[in-house]
Amino acid sequence: MAMAMARRPINPSRRTSESGAAPFASSLRSRSRSHPYLPTAFIIVGGFLLIGYFYRGRGTGANKFFSRVEGDFSCTVEVQRAIPLLKMAYGGSMHRVLHVGPDTCSVVSRLLKEKDTEAWGVEPYDIEDADRKCKSLVHRGIVRVADIKFPLPYRAKSFSHVIVSDALDYLSPKYLNRTLPELARVSADGVVIFTGYPHHQKAKVVDKAKYGRLAKLRSSIWWIRYFVQMSLEENEAVIKKFEQAAVKRSYTSNCQIFHLNSYS
């Protein structure tokens, strides 16, 4: 969820000289001396082309896993890729799932196709441009539009699991301190967090207009320290099962994934 183009090298043998063959040979030697790093540059460019070709041919293709905004990666789309692995890692316990994040209708629709799985969603942002299917989920109460900076409209342990994607990255520490405990409160068996890597580029103009602020992409070290601060423990058993399932399915995540235990 990836491409590169290189300018075709010019064949020196096709160059012509106005002064005949001897000046041509001299010119060619002169050009070779003036560009000592040119062969190395061609090798490097060729290497990048091979890498790009390799990744373009892997799995279902990286281009599918980018959002409609160029340069803006969607972890919400990554959730849909990971659902089969999550079901393998959590087993039959993942039966009542709440997804929180933008484009939640797509995740809820995907979860509802899973056997013995009920799903709900919270859309933190405006859905005026949502399609008819999404608006139907909202009308039926399956998806709610709610500001996640405030208490969620659900009772404690209403869901077996809560999955959140592309939402926590837009919260300041002040509101993150409120939201993450809420996600743990409404879950009974765990919280799964999908968040971007710090090196992922975000479309800043779109971020500011839609989300109210720019994304703050934090490192795994930052998140782990924060979980400890919030008294949230990682689920080591599930992490191991998820990693085993990922190896079996040749799955590589484009987002950071954290598996947390719910509050007891």
Coordinates of C-alpha atoms in Angstrom, one line a residue:
M1 CA 0.0 0.0 0.0
A2 CA 3.8 1.6 -3.5
M3 CA 7.4 4.5 -9.8
A4 CA 10.6 5.9 -10.7
M5 CA 11.7 7.1 -14.1
A6 CA 15.2 7.7 -15.3
R7 CA 16.4 9.6 -18.3
R8 CA 17.8 7.3 -21.0
P9 CA 21.6 7.5 -21.1
I10 CA 22.9 8.9 -24.4
N11 CA 25.0 6.5 -26.5
P12 CA 28.3 8.3 -27.1
S13 CA 28.9 6.3 -30.3
R14 CA 26.0 8.2 -31.9
R15 CA 27.5 11.6 -31.3
T16 CA 29.0 13.3 -34.4
S17 CA 31.8 15.7 -34.8
E18 CA 32.0 18.5 -37.3
S19 CA 35.8 17.9 -37.7
G20 CA 35.9 14.2 -38.5
A21 CA 36.9 11.0 -36.8
A22 CA 40.1 12.1 -35.0
P23 CA 38.6 15.1 -33.3
F24 CA 35.6 12.9 -32.3
A25 CA 37.9 10.5 -30.5
S26 CA 39.7 13.3 -28.8
S27 CA 36.4 14.8 -27.8
L28 CA 35.2 11.5 -26.4
R29 CA 38.3 11.1 -24.3
S30 CA 37.8 14.7 -23.0
R31 CA 34.3 14.0 -22.1
S32 CA 35.2 10.8 -20.3
R33 CA 37.8 12.7 -18.2
S34 CA 35.4 15.6 -17.4
H35 CA 32.8 13.2 -16.0
P36 CA 34.6 10.7 -13.8
Y37 CA 31.5 9.9 -11.7
L38 CA 29.1 9.4 -14.6
P39 CA 29.3 5.6 -14.7
T40 CA 28.8 5.4 -10.9
A41 CA 25.7 7.7 -11.3
F42 CA 24.3 5.3 -13.9
I43 CA 24.8 2.3 -11.6
I44 CA 23.1 4.1 -8.7
V45 CA 20.1 5.1 -10.9
G46 CA 19.9 1.6 -12.3
G47 CA 19.8 0.2 -8.7
F48 CA 16.9 2.5 -7.8
L49 CA 15.0 1.4 -10.9
L50 CA 15.5 -2.3 -9.9
I51 CA 14.3 -1.6 -6.4
G52 CA 11.2 0.3 -7.7
Y53 CA 10.4 -2.5 -10.1
F54 CA 10.7 -5.1 -7.3
Y55 CA 8.4 -3.3 -4.9
R56 CA 5.9 -2.6 -7.7
G57 CA 5.5 -6.3 -8.3
R58 CA 5.1 -7.3 -4.7
G59 CA 1.7 -8.4 -3.3
T60 CA -1.2 -6.2 -4.2
G61 CA 0.9 -3.2 -5.1
A62 CA 1.9 -0.2 -3.0
N63 CA -0.1 2.3 -5.0
K64 CA -3.4 0.9 -3.7
F65 CA -2.5 1.8 -0.1
F66 CA -2.2 5.5 -0.5
S67 CA -5.2 7.8 0.1
R68 CA -6.6 10.0 -2.6
V69 CA -4.3 12.9 -1.5
E70 CA -1.0 12.5 -3.2
G71 CA 1.8 12.0 -0.7
D72 CA -0.6 11.3 2.2
F73 CA -0.5 7.8 3.5
S74 CA -3.7 6.3 5.0
C75 CA -3.4 4.0 8.0
T76 CA -7.1 3.6 7.8
V77 CA -6.6 1.7 4.5
E78 CA -3.8 -0.2 6.2
V79 CA -6.4 -1.4 8.8
Q80 CA -8.4 -3.1 6.0
R81 CA -5.3 -5.0 4.9
A82 CA -4.6 -6.1 8.4
I83 CA -8.0 -7.4 9.4
P84 CA -7.4 -11.0 8.5
L85 CA -4.2 -11.0 10.6
L86 CA -5.9 -9.3 13.5
K87 CA -8.6 -12.0 13.4
M88 CA -5.8 -14.6 13.5
A89 CA -4.0 -12.9 16.4
Y90 CA -7.0 -12.3 18.6
G91 CA -8.9 -15.4 17.6
G92 CA -12.6 -15.6 18.3
S93 CA -12.5 -12.8 20.8
M94 CA -12.7 -10.1 18.1
H95 CA -16.5 -10.2 17.7
R96 CA -17.7 -6.6 18.6
V97 CA -15.3 -4.1 17.1
L98 CA -15.4 -0.3 17.2
H99 CA -13.2 1.6 14.7
V100 CA -12.3 5.2 15.3
G101 CA -10.8 7.3 12.6
P102 CA -11.4 9.1 9.3
D103 CA -13.1 7.0 6.5
T104 CA -14.4 4.7 9.2
C105 CA -17.3 3.7 7.0
S106 CA -14.9 1.7 4.7
V107 CA -13.4 -0.1 7.7
V108 CA -16.8 -0.9 9.2
S109 CA -18.1 -2.2 5.9
R110 CA -15.1 -4.5 5.7
L111 CA -15.4 -5.7 9.2
L112 CA -19.1 -6.5 8.7
K113 CA -18.1 -9.0 6.0
E114 CA -16.2 -11.0 8.5
K115 CA -17.9 -14.1 10.0
D116 CA -19.4 -13.6 13.5
T117 CA -18.3 -10.0 13.7
E118 CA -20.3 -6.9 14.6
A119 CA -18.8 -3.5 13.9
W120 CA -19.4 0.2 14.6
G121 CA -17.5 3.3 13.8
V122 CA -16.8 6.8 15.0
E123 CA -16.0 9.4 12.4
P124 CA -14.1 12.3 14.0
Y125 CA -14.4 14.6 11.0
D126 CA -17.0 16.0 8.6
I127 CA -18.6 13.5 6.2
E128 CA -20.5 15.9 3.9
D129 CA -18.8 14.3 0.9
A130 CA -19.6 10.7 2.1
D131 CA -21.2 8.3 -0.3
R132 CA -24.7 6.8 0.0
K133 CA -23.5 3.6 1.7
C134 CA -21.7 5.6 4.4
K135 CA -24.6 7.9 5.0
S136 CA -26.8 4.8 5.4
L137 CA -24.5 3.5 8.1
V138 CA -24.8 6.8 9.9
H139 CA -28.6 6.8 9.5
R140 CA -28.8 3.3 11.0
G141 CA -26.6 4.4 14.0
I142 CA -23.8 2.0 13.1
V143 CA -21.4 5.0 12.4
R144 CA -21.5 8.1 14.5
V145 CA -19.9 11.5 13.9
A146 CA -18.3 12.6 17.2
D147 CA -15.4 14.7 18.4
I148 CA -13.0 12.3 20.0
K149 CA -11.5 15.0 22.1
F150 CA -14.5 14.5 24.4
P151 CA -15.9 11.3 26.1
L152 CA -17.2 8.7 23.7
P153 CA -20.9 8.1 23.7
Y154 CA -20.6 4.4 24.8
R155 CA -20.7 2.6 28.1
A156 CA -17.6 1.0 29.6
K157 CA -16.5 -2.3 27.8
S158 CA -19.1 -1.9 25.1
F159 CA -16.8 -3.5 22.6
S160 CA -14.4 -6.4 22.6
H161 CA -11.8 -4.4 20.7
V162 CA -11.3 -0.8 19.6
I163 CA -9.2 -0.1 16.5
V164 CA -8.0 3.5 15.9
S165 CA -6.2 4.9 12.9
D166 CA -5.2 8.3 11.5
A167 CA -6.8 10.0 14.5
L168 CA -4.4 10.2 17.3
D169 CA -1.8 11.8 15.1
Y170 CA -3.9 14.9 15.0
L171 CA -4.3 15.3 18.7
S172 CA -2.2 17.5 20.9
P173 CA -0.9 15.9 24.1
K174 CA -3.6 17.7 26.0
Y175 CA -6.4 15.9 24.1
L176 CA -4.5 12.7 23.6
N177 CA -4.4 12.4 27.4
R178 CA -8.2 12.3 27.3
T179 CA -8.9 10.3 24.2
L180 CA -6.6 7.3 24.7
P181 CA -8.0 6.4 28.1
E182 CA -11.5 6.7 26.6
L183 CA -10.6 4.1 23.9
A184 CA -9.3 1.8 26.6
R185 CA -12.5 2.4 28.7
V186 CA -15.0 1.3 26.1
S187 CA -12.9 -1.8 25.1
A188 CA -13.0 -5.1 27.0
D189 CA -10.2 -7.1 25.3
G190 CA -7.8 -4.6 23.8
V191 CA -7.0 -1.5 21.8
V192 CA -5.2 -1.6 18.4
I193 CA -3.5 1.6 17.3
F194 CA -2.4 2.3 13.7
T195 CA -0.3 5.4 13.4
G196 CA 2.1 6.8 10.8
Y197 CA 5.8 6.6 10.9
P198 CA 7.7 9.9 11.5
H199 CA 9.2 9.8 8.0
H200 CA 5.8 9.6 6.2
Q201 CA 4.9 12.8 4.5
K202 CA 1.5 14.3 5.1
A203 CA -0.4 16.7 2.9
K204 CA -0.2 19.8 5.1
V205 CA -2.8 21.9 3.3
V206 CA -5.4 19.2 3.5
D207 CA -4.5 18.4 7.1
K208 CA -5.0 22.0 8.2
A209 CA -8.3 22.4 6.4
K210 CA -9.9 19.1 7.4
Y211 CA -8.3 18.1 10.7
G212 CA -7.7 21.6 12.2
R213 CA -4.0 21.0 12.7
L214 CA -1.0 19.3 11.1
A215 CA -0.3 15.6 11.9
K216 CA 2.3 14.9 14.6
L217 CA 3.9 11.6 13.6
R218 CA 5.6 10.2 16.6
S219 CA 8.3 7.4 16.9
S220 CA 7.6 4.0 18.5
I221 CA 9.9 5.0 21.4
W222 CA 7.7 8.0 22.1
W223 CA 4.5 5.9 22.0
I224 CA 5.9 3.2 24.2
R225 CA 6.9 5.7 26.8
Y226 CA 3.5 7.3 26.6
F227 CA 1.7 4.0 27.1
V228 CA 3.7 3.5 30.3
Q229 CA 2.8 7.0 31.4
M230 CA -0.9 6.2 30.8
S231 CA -0.6 2.8 32.6
L232 CA -1.4 1.0 29.4
E233 CA 0.4 -2.3 28.8
E234 CA 1.2 -3.8 25.4
N235 CA -0.3 -7.3 24.8
E236 CA 2.9 -9.3 24.3
A237 CA 1.0 -12.6 23.5
V238 CA -1.0 -10.9 20.7
I239 CA 2.0 -9.1 19.4
K240 CA 3.8 -12.4 19.0
K241 CA 0.8 -14.0 17.2
F242 CA 0.3 -11.0 14.9
E243 CA 4.0 -11.2 13.9
Q244 CA 3.7 -14.9 13.2
A245 CA 0.6 -14.3 11.1
A246 CA 2.4 -11.5 9.2
V247 CA 5.3 -13.8 8.4
K248 CA 2.9 -16.5 7.2
R249 CA 1.0 -14.0 5.0
S250 CA 4.2 -12.1 3.8
Y251 CA 2.6 -9.0 5.2
T252 CA 4.6 -5.8 5.8
S253 CA 2.8 -2.9 7.5
N254 CA 3.2 0.6 6.2
C255 CA 2.1 1.9 9.6
Q256 CA 3.1 1.4 13.2
I257 CA 0.8 -1.0 15.0
F258 CA 0.4 -1.2 18.7
H259 CA -1.6 -3.9 20.6
L260 CA -2.7 -2.7 24.1
N261 CA -4.5 -4.4 26.9
S262 CA -7.7 -2.7 28.1
Y263 CA -7.9 -1.3 31.6
S264 CA -8.8 -4.1 34.1

